[in-house]
Short mmCIF file of N, CA and C in Angstrom, two decimals:
data_model
loop_
_atom_site.label_atom_id
_atom_site.label_comp_id
_atom_site.label_asym_id
_atom_site.label_seq_id
_atom_site.Cartn_x
_atom_site.Cartn_y
_atom_site.Cartn_z
N MET A 1120 39.10 24.54 168.93
CA MET A 1120 38.10 24.24 167.94
C MET A 1120 38.56 23.05 167.11
N ARG A 1121 37.69 22.09 166.91
CA ARG A 1121 38.08 20.85 166.27
C ARG A 1121 37.62 20.74 164.82
N LYS A 1122 37.04 21.77 164.24
CA LYS A 1122 36.52 21.68 162.88
C LYS A 1122 37.57 21.25 161.87
N CYS A 1123 38.77 21.74 162.00
CA CYS A 1123 39.82 21.45 161.02
C CYS A 1123 40.69 20.28 161.43
N ASN A 1124 40.36 19.60 162.52
CA ASN A 1124 41.20 18.51 163.00
C ASN A 1124 40.90 17.20 162.29
N LEU A 1125 41.94 16.45 162.06
CA LEU A 1125 41.88 15.14 161.42
C LEU A 1125 42.54 14.15 162.37
N ARG A 1126 41.95 12.99 162.56
CA ARG A 1126 42.49 11.99 163.47
C ARG A 1126 43.03 10.82 162.66
N ILE A 1127 44.29 10.46 162.93
CA ILE A 1127 44.93 9.33 162.26
C ILE A 1127 45.03 8.20 163.28
N ILE A 1128 44.41 7.07 162.95
CA ILE A 1128 44.31 5.95 163.88
C ILE A 1128 45.10 4.76 163.34
N GLY A 1129 45.98 4.20 164.15
CA GLY A 1129 46.69 2.99 163.76
C GLY A 1129 48.17 3.17 163.47
N ILE A 1130 48.70 4.37 163.67
CA ILE A 1130 50.13 4.61 163.47
C ILE A 1130 50.87 4.12 164.71
N PRO A 1131 51.88 3.26 164.56
CA PRO A 1131 52.62 2.76 165.73
C PRO A 1131 53.28 3.89 166.53
N GLU A 1132 53.42 3.67 167.82
CA GLU A 1132 54.07 4.66 168.71
C GLU A 1132 55.51 4.88 168.28
N GLY A 1133 55.97 6.10 168.39
CA GLY A 1133 57.36 6.43 168.14
C GLY A 1133 57.71 6.77 166.70
N VAL A 1134 56.81 6.53 165.77
CA VAL A 1134 57.09 6.82 164.36
C VAL A 1134 57.31 8.31 164.15
N GLU A 1135 56.53 9.12 164.85
CA GLU A 1135 56.60 10.57 164.66
C GLU A 1135 57.87 11.19 165.24
N LYS A 1136 58.61 10.43 166.03
CA LYS A 1136 59.84 10.98 166.63
C LYS A 1136 60.93 11.21 165.59
N GLU A 1137 60.92 10.42 164.51
CA GLU A 1137 61.94 10.55 163.47
C GLU A 1137 61.78 11.85 162.68
N ASN A 1138 60.61 12.07 162.11
CA ASN A 1138 60.40 13.21 161.22
C ASN A 1138 59.41 14.23 161.76
N GLY A 1139 58.77 13.94 162.85
CA GLY A 1139 57.75 14.83 163.39
C GLY A 1139 56.37 14.35 162.96
N ALA A 1140 55.39 14.62 163.79
CA ALA A 1140 54.02 14.16 163.52
C ALA A 1140 53.43 14.85 162.29
N GLU A 1141 53.87 16.07 162.01
CA GLU A 1141 53.35 16.80 160.84
C GLU A 1141 53.68 16.06 159.54
N ASN A 1142 54.87 15.46 159.48
CA ASN A 1142 55.29 14.77 158.26
C ASN A 1142 54.62 13.42 158.06
N VAL A 1143 54.02 12.86 159.11
CA VAL A 1143 53.33 11.58 158.98
C VAL A 1143 52.18 11.72 157.98
N LEU A 1144 51.41 12.82 158.08
CA LEU A 1144 50.31 13.04 157.15
C LEU A 1144 50.83 13.19 155.72
N ASN A 1145 51.94 13.92 155.55
CA ASN A 1145 52.51 14.07 154.21
C ASN A 1145 52.93 12.73 153.63
N GLU A 1146 53.48 11.85 154.45
CA GLU A 1146 53.87 10.53 153.98
C GLU A 1146 52.65 9.69 153.60
N ILE A 1147 51.56 9.83 154.37
CA ILE A 1147 50.33 9.10 154.06
C ILE A 1147 49.77 9.58 152.72
N ILE A 1148 49.76 10.89 152.52
CA ILE A 1148 49.26 11.45 151.26
C ILE A 1148 50.11 10.97 150.09
N GLU A 1149 51.42 11.00 150.28
CA GLU A 1149 52.34 10.56 149.23
C GLU A 1149 52.12 9.10 148.87
N GLU A 1150 51.89 8.27 149.87
CA GLU A 1150 51.74 6.83 149.66
C GLU A 1150 50.38 6.46 149.08
N ASN A 1151 49.31 7.20 149.44
CA ASN A 1151 47.96 6.78 149.10
C ASN A 1151 47.19 7.67 148.14
N PHE A 1152 47.45 8.98 148.15
CA PHE A 1152 46.54 9.90 147.46
C PHE A 1152 47.13 10.66 146.28
N LEU A 1153 48.35 10.43 145.89
CA LEU A 1153 48.93 11.22 144.80
C LEU A 1153 48.13 11.10 143.50
N ASN A 1154 47.60 9.93 143.20
CA ASN A 1154 46.84 9.75 141.98
C ASN A 1154 45.40 10.27 142.10
N LEU A 1155 44.97 10.69 143.27
CA LEU A 1155 43.62 11.21 143.45
C LEU A 1155 43.55 12.73 143.39
N GLY A 1156 44.65 13.38 143.08
CA GLY A 1156 44.64 14.83 142.91
C GLY A 1156 44.78 15.62 144.20
N ILE A 1157 45.23 14.99 145.27
CA ILE A 1157 45.45 15.71 146.53
C ILE A 1157 46.92 16.09 146.59
N GLU A 1158 47.17 17.36 146.81
CA GLU A 1158 48.55 17.84 146.85
C GLU A 1158 49.30 17.21 148.01
N ARG A 1159 50.59 17.00 147.80
CA ARG A 1159 51.42 16.41 148.84
C ARG A 1159 51.59 17.37 150.00
N GLU A 1160 51.84 18.62 149.71
CA GLU A 1160 52.08 19.60 150.77
C GLU A 1160 50.83 20.40 151.06
N MET A 1161 50.12 20.01 152.09
CA MET A 1161 48.98 20.78 152.57
C MET A 1161 49.43 21.52 153.80
N CYS A 1162 48.75 22.58 154.10
CA CYS A 1162 49.17 23.40 155.23
C CYS A 1162 48.69 22.79 156.54
N VAL A 1163 49.62 22.20 157.27
CA VAL A 1163 49.34 21.60 158.57
C VAL A 1163 49.83 22.57 159.64
N GLU A 1164 48.92 22.99 160.53
CA GLU A 1164 49.32 23.92 161.58
C GLU A 1164 50.10 23.22 162.69
N GLU A 1165 49.58 22.08 163.14
CA GLU A 1165 50.29 21.30 164.16
C GLU A 1165 49.78 19.87 164.15
N ALA A 1166 50.55 18.98 164.73
CA ALA A 1166 50.16 17.58 164.86
C ALA A 1166 50.76 17.05 166.15
N PHE A 1167 49.99 16.18 166.83
CA PHE A 1167 50.46 15.65 168.11
C PHE A 1167 49.72 14.36 168.42
N ARG A 1168 50.28 13.57 169.34
CA ARG A 1168 49.63 12.37 169.84
C ARG A 1168 48.59 12.77 170.88
N SER A 1169 47.49 12.06 170.89
CA SER A 1169 46.44 12.34 171.87
C SER A 1169 46.07 11.05 172.57
N PRO A 1170 45.96 11.00 173.86
CA PRO A 1170 46.31 12.00 174.86
C PRO A 1170 47.83 12.10 175.01
N ILE A 1171 48.25 13.07 175.79
CA ILE A 1171 49.68 13.35 175.96
C ILE A 1171 50.38 12.19 176.67
N PHE A 1172 49.74 11.59 177.67
CA PHE A 1172 50.38 10.52 178.44
C PHE A 1172 50.15 9.16 177.77
N VAL A 1173 51.02 8.21 178.04
CA VAL A 1173 50.92 6.86 177.50
C VAL A 1173 50.33 5.96 178.58
N ASN A 1174 49.27 5.26 178.27
CA ASN A 1174 48.65 4.30 179.18
C ASN A 1174 49.18 2.92 178.82
N VAL A 1175 49.99 2.33 179.68
CA VAL A 1175 50.61 1.04 179.38
C VAL A 1175 49.59 -0.09 179.32
N LYS A 1176 48.42 0.08 179.92
CA LYS A 1176 47.38 -0.95 179.89
C LYS A 1176 46.59 -0.93 178.59
N ARG A 1177 46.72 0.13 177.81
CA ARG A 1177 45.99 0.24 176.55
C ARG A 1177 46.78 -0.47 175.46
N PRO A 1178 46.18 -1.45 174.80
CA PRO A 1178 46.91 -2.24 173.81
C PRO A 1178 47.15 -1.52 172.48
N THR A 1179 46.37 -0.48 172.17
CA THR A 1179 46.52 0.19 170.89
C THR A 1179 47.33 1.47 171.03
N ALA A 1180 47.90 1.91 169.93
CA ALA A 1180 48.69 3.15 169.92
C ALA A 1180 47.76 4.36 170.05
N ARG A 1181 48.31 5.42 170.61
CA ARG A 1181 47.54 6.67 170.70
C ARG A 1181 47.32 7.22 169.30
N HIS A 1182 46.25 7.97 169.12
CA HIS A 1182 45.94 8.56 167.83
C HIS A 1182 46.78 9.81 167.60
N ILE A 1183 47.01 10.13 166.34
CA ILE A 1183 47.67 11.39 166.00
C ILE A 1183 46.59 12.36 165.54
N VAL A 1184 46.55 13.53 166.14
CA VAL A 1184 45.60 14.57 165.77
C VAL A 1184 46.36 15.61 164.96
N VAL A 1185 45.85 15.89 163.77
CA VAL A 1185 46.49 16.86 162.87
C VAL A 1185 45.54 18.04 162.72
N LYS A 1186 46.03 19.23 163.01
CA LYS A 1186 45.23 20.43 162.84
C LYS A 1186 45.58 21.04 161.49
N MET A 1187 44.59 21.03 160.59
CA MET A 1187 44.78 21.56 159.25
C MET A 1187 44.48 23.05 159.23
N ALA A 1188 45.13 23.78 158.33
CA ALA A 1188 44.87 25.22 158.20
C ALA A 1188 43.52 25.48 157.54
N LYS A 1189 43.13 24.60 156.62
CA LYS A 1189 41.88 24.80 155.88
C LYS A 1189 40.97 23.59 156.05
N MET A 1190 39.70 23.85 156.28
CA MET A 1190 38.74 22.78 156.44
C MET A 1190 38.55 22.02 155.12
N LYS A 1191 38.68 22.71 154.00
CA LYS A 1191 38.52 22.06 152.70
C LYS A 1191 39.58 20.97 152.49
N ASP A 1192 40.79 21.20 152.98
CA ASP A 1192 41.84 20.18 152.88
C ASP A 1192 41.44 18.93 153.64
N LYS A 1193 40.92 19.13 154.85
CA LYS A 1193 40.49 17.99 155.67
C LYS A 1193 39.38 17.23 154.97
N GLU A 1194 38.40 17.93 154.42
CA GLU A 1194 37.28 17.28 153.76
C GLU A 1194 37.73 16.49 152.53
N ARG A 1195 38.67 17.04 151.76
CA ARG A 1195 39.17 16.32 150.58
C ARG A 1195 39.90 15.05 150.99
N ILE A 1196 40.68 15.12 152.04
CA ILE A 1196 41.40 13.93 152.51
C ILE A 1196 40.42 12.87 152.99
N LEU A 1197 39.42 13.26 153.77
CA LEU A 1197 38.43 12.29 154.28
C LEU A 1197 37.61 11.68 153.14
N ARG A 1198 37.24 12.49 152.17
CA ARG A 1198 36.49 12.00 151.02
C ARG A 1198 37.31 10.96 150.26
N ALA A 1199 38.59 11.24 150.05
CA ALA A 1199 39.47 10.30 149.35
C ALA A 1199 39.70 9.05 150.19
N ALA A 1200 39.77 9.20 151.51
CA ALA A 1200 40.01 8.05 152.39
C ALA A 1200 38.83 7.08 152.39
N ARG A 1201 37.63 7.56 152.14
CA ARG A 1201 36.47 6.68 152.09
C ARG A 1201 36.49 5.80 150.85
N GLN A 1202 37.19 6.22 149.82
CA GLN A 1202 37.18 5.51 148.55
C GLN A 1202 38.16 4.35 148.49
N LYS A 1203 39.15 4.31 149.35
CA LYS A 1203 40.13 3.23 149.28
C LYS A 1203 40.69 2.89 150.65
N LYS A 1204 41.38 1.76 150.71
CA LYS A 1204 42.03 1.31 151.93
C LYS A 1204 43.32 2.12 152.11
N ILE A 1205 43.51 2.71 153.27
CA ILE A 1205 44.66 3.58 153.54
C ILE A 1205 45.73 2.79 154.28
N THR A 1206 46.99 2.95 153.85
CA THR A 1206 48.10 2.28 154.52
C THR A 1206 49.20 3.28 154.83
N TYR A 1207 50.00 2.94 155.82
CA TYR A 1207 51.19 3.71 156.16
C TYR A 1207 52.33 2.73 156.36
N LYS A 1208 53.26 2.71 155.44
CA LYS A 1208 54.40 1.78 155.45
C LYS A 1208 53.93 0.34 155.60
N GLY A 1209 52.89 -0.01 154.84
CA GLY A 1209 52.37 -1.38 154.83
C GLY A 1209 51.34 -1.69 155.90
N THR A 1210 51.13 -0.81 156.86
CA THR A 1210 50.17 -1.03 157.94
C THR A 1210 48.86 -0.32 157.59
N THR A 1211 47.74 -1.02 157.74
CA THR A 1211 46.44 -0.41 157.48
C THR A 1211 46.11 0.57 158.59
N ILE A 1212 45.70 1.78 158.21
CA ILE A 1212 45.33 2.81 159.18
C ILE A 1212 43.96 3.37 158.81
N ARG A 1213 43.42 4.22 159.69
CA ARG A 1213 42.15 4.89 159.42
C ARG A 1213 42.32 6.39 159.59
N LEU A 1214 41.59 7.14 158.81
CA LEU A 1214 41.53 8.59 158.95
C LEU A 1214 40.09 8.94 159.28
N SER A 1215 39.89 9.81 160.27
CA SER A 1215 38.54 10.23 160.62
C SER A 1215 38.55 11.67 161.09
N ALA A 1216 37.36 12.24 161.17
CA ALA A 1216 37.23 13.58 161.70
C ALA A 1216 37.44 13.52 163.21
N ASP A 1217 37.95 14.58 163.78
CA ASP A 1217 38.17 14.65 165.22
C ASP A 1217 36.98 15.34 165.85
N PHE A 1218 36.14 14.58 166.55
CA PHE A 1218 34.93 15.14 167.16
C PHE A 1218 35.20 15.62 168.58
N SER A 1219 34.38 16.55 169.04
CA SER A 1219 34.47 17.04 170.41
C SER A 1219 33.98 15.95 171.36
N THR A 1220 34.28 16.09 172.63
CA THR A 1220 33.85 15.08 173.61
C THR A 1220 32.33 15.01 173.71
N GLU A 1221 31.65 16.15 173.52
CA GLU A 1221 30.19 16.16 173.56
C GLU A 1221 29.61 15.34 172.40
N THR A 1222 30.18 15.51 171.22
CA THR A 1222 29.72 14.76 170.05
C THR A 1222 30.00 13.28 170.22
N LEU A 1223 31.17 12.93 170.73
CA LEU A 1223 31.49 11.53 170.97
C LEU A 1223 30.53 10.91 171.97
N GLN A 1224 30.16 11.65 173.01
CA GLN A 1224 29.21 11.14 174.00
C GLN A 1224 27.83 10.96 173.37
N ALA A 1225 27.41 11.92 172.54
CA ALA A 1225 26.12 11.81 171.87
C ALA A 1225 26.09 10.59 170.94
N ARG A 1226 27.20 10.32 170.26
CA ARG A 1226 27.28 9.14 169.40
C ARG A 1226 27.24 7.86 170.24
N LYS A 1227 27.89 7.88 171.40
CA LYS A 1227 27.91 6.72 172.28
C LYS A 1227 26.52 6.44 172.85
N ASP A 1228 25.71 7.48 173.04
CA ASP A 1228 24.35 7.31 173.58
C ASP A 1228 23.46 6.49 172.65
N TRP A 1229 23.79 6.46 171.36
CA TRP A 1229 23.02 5.68 170.40
C TRP A 1229 23.40 4.21 170.41
N SER A 1230 24.43 3.80 171.14
CA SER A 1230 24.99 2.45 171.00
C SER A 1230 23.98 1.33 171.29
N ASP A 1231 23.17 1.45 172.33
CA ASP A 1231 22.21 0.38 172.64
C ASP A 1231 21.14 0.26 171.56
N ILE A 1232 20.67 1.40 171.04
CA ILE A 1232 19.68 1.38 169.97
C ILE A 1232 20.32 0.83 168.69
N PHE A 1233 21.54 1.25 168.42
CA PHE A 1233 22.26 0.78 167.23
C PHE A 1233 22.39 -0.74 167.25
N LYS A 1234 22.78 -1.28 168.39
CA LYS A 1234 22.97 -2.73 168.51
C LYS A 1234 21.64 -3.47 168.30
N THR A 1235 20.57 -2.95 168.88
CA THR A 1235 19.26 -3.58 168.73
C THR A 1235 18.81 -3.56 167.26
N LEU A 1236 18.99 -2.41 166.60
CA LEU A 1236 18.61 -2.30 165.19
C LEU A 1236 19.46 -3.22 164.31
N LYS A 1237 20.73 -3.34 164.66
CA LYS A 1237 21.62 -4.21 163.89
C LYS A 1237 21.22 -5.67 164.05
N ASP A 1238 20.85 -6.06 165.27
CA ASP A 1238 20.41 -7.43 165.52
C ASP A 1238 19.15 -7.77 164.71
N LYS A 1239 18.30 -6.79 164.47
CA LYS A 1239 17.06 -6.98 163.69
C LYS A 1239 17.28 -6.74 162.20
N ASN A 1240 18.55 -6.54 161.79
CA ASN A 1240 18.94 -6.37 160.40
C ASN A 1240 18.26 -5.16 159.74
N LEU A 1241 18.19 -4.03 160.45
CA LEU A 1241 17.59 -2.81 159.92
C LEU A 1241 18.63 -1.83 159.37
N GLN A 1242 19.85 -2.26 159.19
CA GLN A 1242 20.94 -1.49 158.59
C GLN A 1242 21.12 -0.11 159.22
N PRO A 1243 21.40 -0.04 160.53
CA PRO A 1243 21.57 1.29 161.17
C PRO A 1243 22.89 1.95 160.79
N ARG A 1244 22.91 3.28 160.85
CA ARG A 1244 24.11 4.08 160.60
C ARG A 1244 24.11 5.25 161.58
N ILE A 1245 25.27 5.62 162.07
CA ILE A 1245 25.42 6.85 162.85
C ILE A 1245 25.90 7.92 161.87
N LEU A 1246 25.08 8.92 161.67
CA LEU A 1246 25.42 10.00 160.74
C LEU A 1246 26.13 11.11 161.49
N CYS A 1247 26.81 11.95 160.73
CA CYS A 1247 27.58 13.04 161.31
C CYS A 1247 26.65 14.16 161.74
N PRO A 1248 26.77 14.76 162.88
CA PRO A 1248 27.68 14.37 163.93
C PRO A 1248 27.13 13.29 164.83
N ALA A 1249 25.80 13.30 165.14
CA ALA A 1249 25.31 12.29 166.07
C ALA A 1249 23.83 11.98 165.82
N LYS A 1250 23.49 11.65 164.59
CA LYS A 1250 22.13 11.24 164.25
C LYS A 1250 22.16 9.75 163.96
N ILE A 1251 21.00 9.10 164.12
CA ILE A 1251 20.92 7.69 163.75
C ILE A 1251 19.99 7.57 162.55
N SER A 1252 20.33 6.62 161.71
CA SER A 1252 19.57 6.38 160.49
C SER A 1252 19.45 4.87 160.34
N PHE A 1253 18.29 4.41 159.85
CA PHE A 1253 18.11 2.98 159.60
C PHE A 1253 17.03 2.78 158.55
N ARG A 1254 17.03 1.58 157.97
CA ARG A 1254 16.06 1.25 156.92
C ARG A 1254 14.90 0.51 157.58
N TYR A 1255 13.68 1.01 157.33
CA TYR A 1255 12.48 0.38 157.89
C TYR A 1255 11.39 0.44 156.84
N GLU A 1256 10.82 -0.70 156.48
CA GLU A 1256 9.77 -0.82 155.47
C GLU A 1256 10.18 -0.16 154.16
N GLY A 1257 11.42 -0.36 153.74
CA GLY A 1257 11.89 0.15 152.46
C GLY A 1257 12.28 1.61 152.45
N GLU A 1258 12.09 2.31 153.55
CA GLU A 1258 12.44 3.73 153.65
C GLU A 1258 13.57 3.91 154.64
N ILE A 1259 14.38 4.96 154.42
CA ILE A 1259 15.44 5.28 155.36
C ILE A 1259 14.91 6.33 156.33
N LYS A 1260 14.90 6.00 157.60
CA LYS A 1260 14.43 6.90 158.65
C LYS A 1260 15.66 7.48 159.36
N SER A 1261 15.61 8.77 159.67
CA SER A 1261 16.73 9.44 160.33
C SER A 1261 16.21 10.26 161.50
N PHE A 1262 16.93 10.19 162.64
CA PHE A 1262 16.49 10.89 163.85
C PHE A 1262 17.67 11.58 164.53
N PRO A 1263 17.52 12.87 164.87
CA PRO A 1263 18.62 13.61 165.50
C PRO A 1263 18.75 13.35 167.00
N ASP A 1264 17.67 12.88 167.66
CA ASP A 1264 17.75 12.60 169.09
C ASP A 1264 16.74 11.52 169.47
N LYS A 1265 16.87 11.02 170.70
CA LYS A 1265 16.02 9.91 171.14
C LYS A 1265 14.56 10.31 171.27
N GLN A 1266 14.28 11.56 171.61
CA GLN A 1266 12.90 12.00 171.77
C GLN A 1266 12.14 11.93 170.44
N LYS A 1267 12.77 12.36 169.36
CA LYS A 1267 12.13 12.29 168.03
C LYS A 1267 11.92 10.84 167.63
N LEU A 1268 12.85 9.96 167.99
CA LEU A 1268 12.70 8.54 167.71
C LEU A 1268 11.53 7.98 168.51
N ARG A 1269 11.43 8.34 169.79
CA ARG A 1269 10.30 7.88 170.63
C ARG A 1269 8.97 8.31 170.02
N ASP A 1270 8.88 9.59 169.59
CA ASP A 1270 7.64 10.10 169.02
C ASP A 1270 7.25 9.34 167.75
N SER A 1271 8.22 8.98 166.95
CA SER A 1271 7.96 8.27 165.70
C SER A 1271 7.60 6.81 165.95
N VAL A 1272 8.22 6.20 166.92
CA VAL A 1272 8.02 4.78 167.21
C VAL A 1272 6.60 4.52 167.71
N VAL A 1273 5.99 5.49 168.38
CA VAL A 1273 4.65 5.32 168.93
C VAL A 1273 3.64 4.94 167.85
N THR A 1274 3.81 5.45 166.65
CA THR A 1274 2.86 5.19 165.56
C THR A 1274 3.15 3.88 164.82
N ARG A 1275 4.23 3.22 165.14
CA ARG A 1275 4.62 1.97 164.47
C ARG A 1275 4.81 0.86 165.50
N PRO A 1276 3.75 0.10 165.81
CA PRO A 1276 3.84 -0.94 166.85
C PRO A 1276 4.96 -1.96 166.65
N PRO A 1277 5.23 -2.48 165.42
CA PRO A 1277 6.33 -3.45 165.30
C PRO A 1277 7.68 -2.84 165.69
N LEU A 1278 7.91 -1.61 165.29
CA LEU A 1278 9.15 -0.93 165.64
C LEU A 1278 9.18 -0.62 167.13
N GLN A 1279 8.03 -0.31 167.69
CA GLN A 1279 7.95 -0.03 169.12
C GLN A 1279 8.32 -1.26 169.93
N ASP A 1280 7.89 -2.45 169.48
CA ASP A 1280 8.24 -3.69 170.17
C ASP A 1280 9.75 -3.92 170.15
N ILE A 1281 10.40 -3.59 169.03
CA ILE A 1281 11.84 -3.79 168.89
C ILE A 1281 12.62 -2.88 169.83
N LEU A 1282 12.19 -1.62 169.92
CA LEU A 1282 12.98 -0.60 170.63
C LEU A 1282 12.48 -0.25 172.02
N THR A 1283 11.51 -0.98 172.56
CA THR A 1283 10.94 -0.65 173.86
C THR A 1283 11.99 -0.55 174.96
N LYS A 1284 12.84 -1.55 175.08
CA LYS A 1284 13.84 -1.56 176.16
C LYS A 1284 14.85 -0.43 176.03
N CYS A 1285 15.19 -0.08 174.80
CA CYS A 1285 16.20 0.96 174.56
C CYS A 1285 15.68 2.37 174.81
N LEU A 1286 14.38 2.56 174.62
CA LEU A 1286 13.83 3.91 174.68
C LEU A 1286 13.13 4.25 175.99
N ILE A 1287 13.25 3.38 177.00
CA ILE A 1287 12.66 3.69 178.31
C ILE A 1287 13.38 4.90 178.87
N PRO A 1288 12.65 5.96 179.24
CA PRO A 1288 13.32 7.14 179.80
C PRO A 1288 14.15 6.79 181.03
N GLU A 1289 15.20 7.56 181.25
CA GLU A 1289 16.15 7.30 182.33
C GLU A 1289 15.49 7.23 183.71
N LYS A 1290 14.47 8.05 183.96
CA LYS A 1290 13.81 8.06 185.27
C LYS A 1290 13.14 6.72 185.55
N ARG A 1291 12.49 6.13 184.51
CA ARG A 1291 11.84 4.85 184.69
C ARG A 1291 12.86 3.75 184.92
N LYS A 1292 14.00 3.80 184.23
CA LYS A 1292 15.03 2.78 184.38
C LYS A 1292 15.53 2.72 185.81
N LYS A 1293 15.68 3.90 186.44
CA LYS A 1293 16.21 3.96 187.81
C LYS A 1293 15.20 3.36 188.79
N ARG A 1294 13.89 3.53 188.53
CA ARG A 1294 12.87 3.00 189.42
C ARG A 1294 12.79 1.49 189.34
N GLU A 1295 13.06 0.91 188.16
CA GLU A 1295 12.90 -0.54 187.96
C GLU A 1295 13.99 -1.34 188.57
#
């Protein structure tokens, strides 16, 4: 279960060998969050690099996945991480929630629509876990799946023109 998991992105390989991956999070908290009221010692169940194997063709370091004992701890850390730039020994890193593979795939399915909306300057956002949101005619529109977006686009011809190529059902794409 990934609800309590936190993903640390940008930590160089081998850093966790000195003190253990569990202590990396404590060092990040000590360096960045002490003045924000987050305790230094939070209950970490386990921490590890993901995936287990090292791909030499991949230019970036593997992520560290930290399993927290309490979901509230994870939420407080993520909330604080959104407010400021996070560093680890001078290197900028990112903290994010650890999503399941199904959620990651659902988020990836929005990529073509996201790019089209961004090109048209409609300020798109991928909301948690896998909804899309964008600004259209002064209002923020939010859709949980492509079918609801298709149904809404039918009533708005200018938006339909923008998203026609992205919203063609898969069966039609294969025929063309």
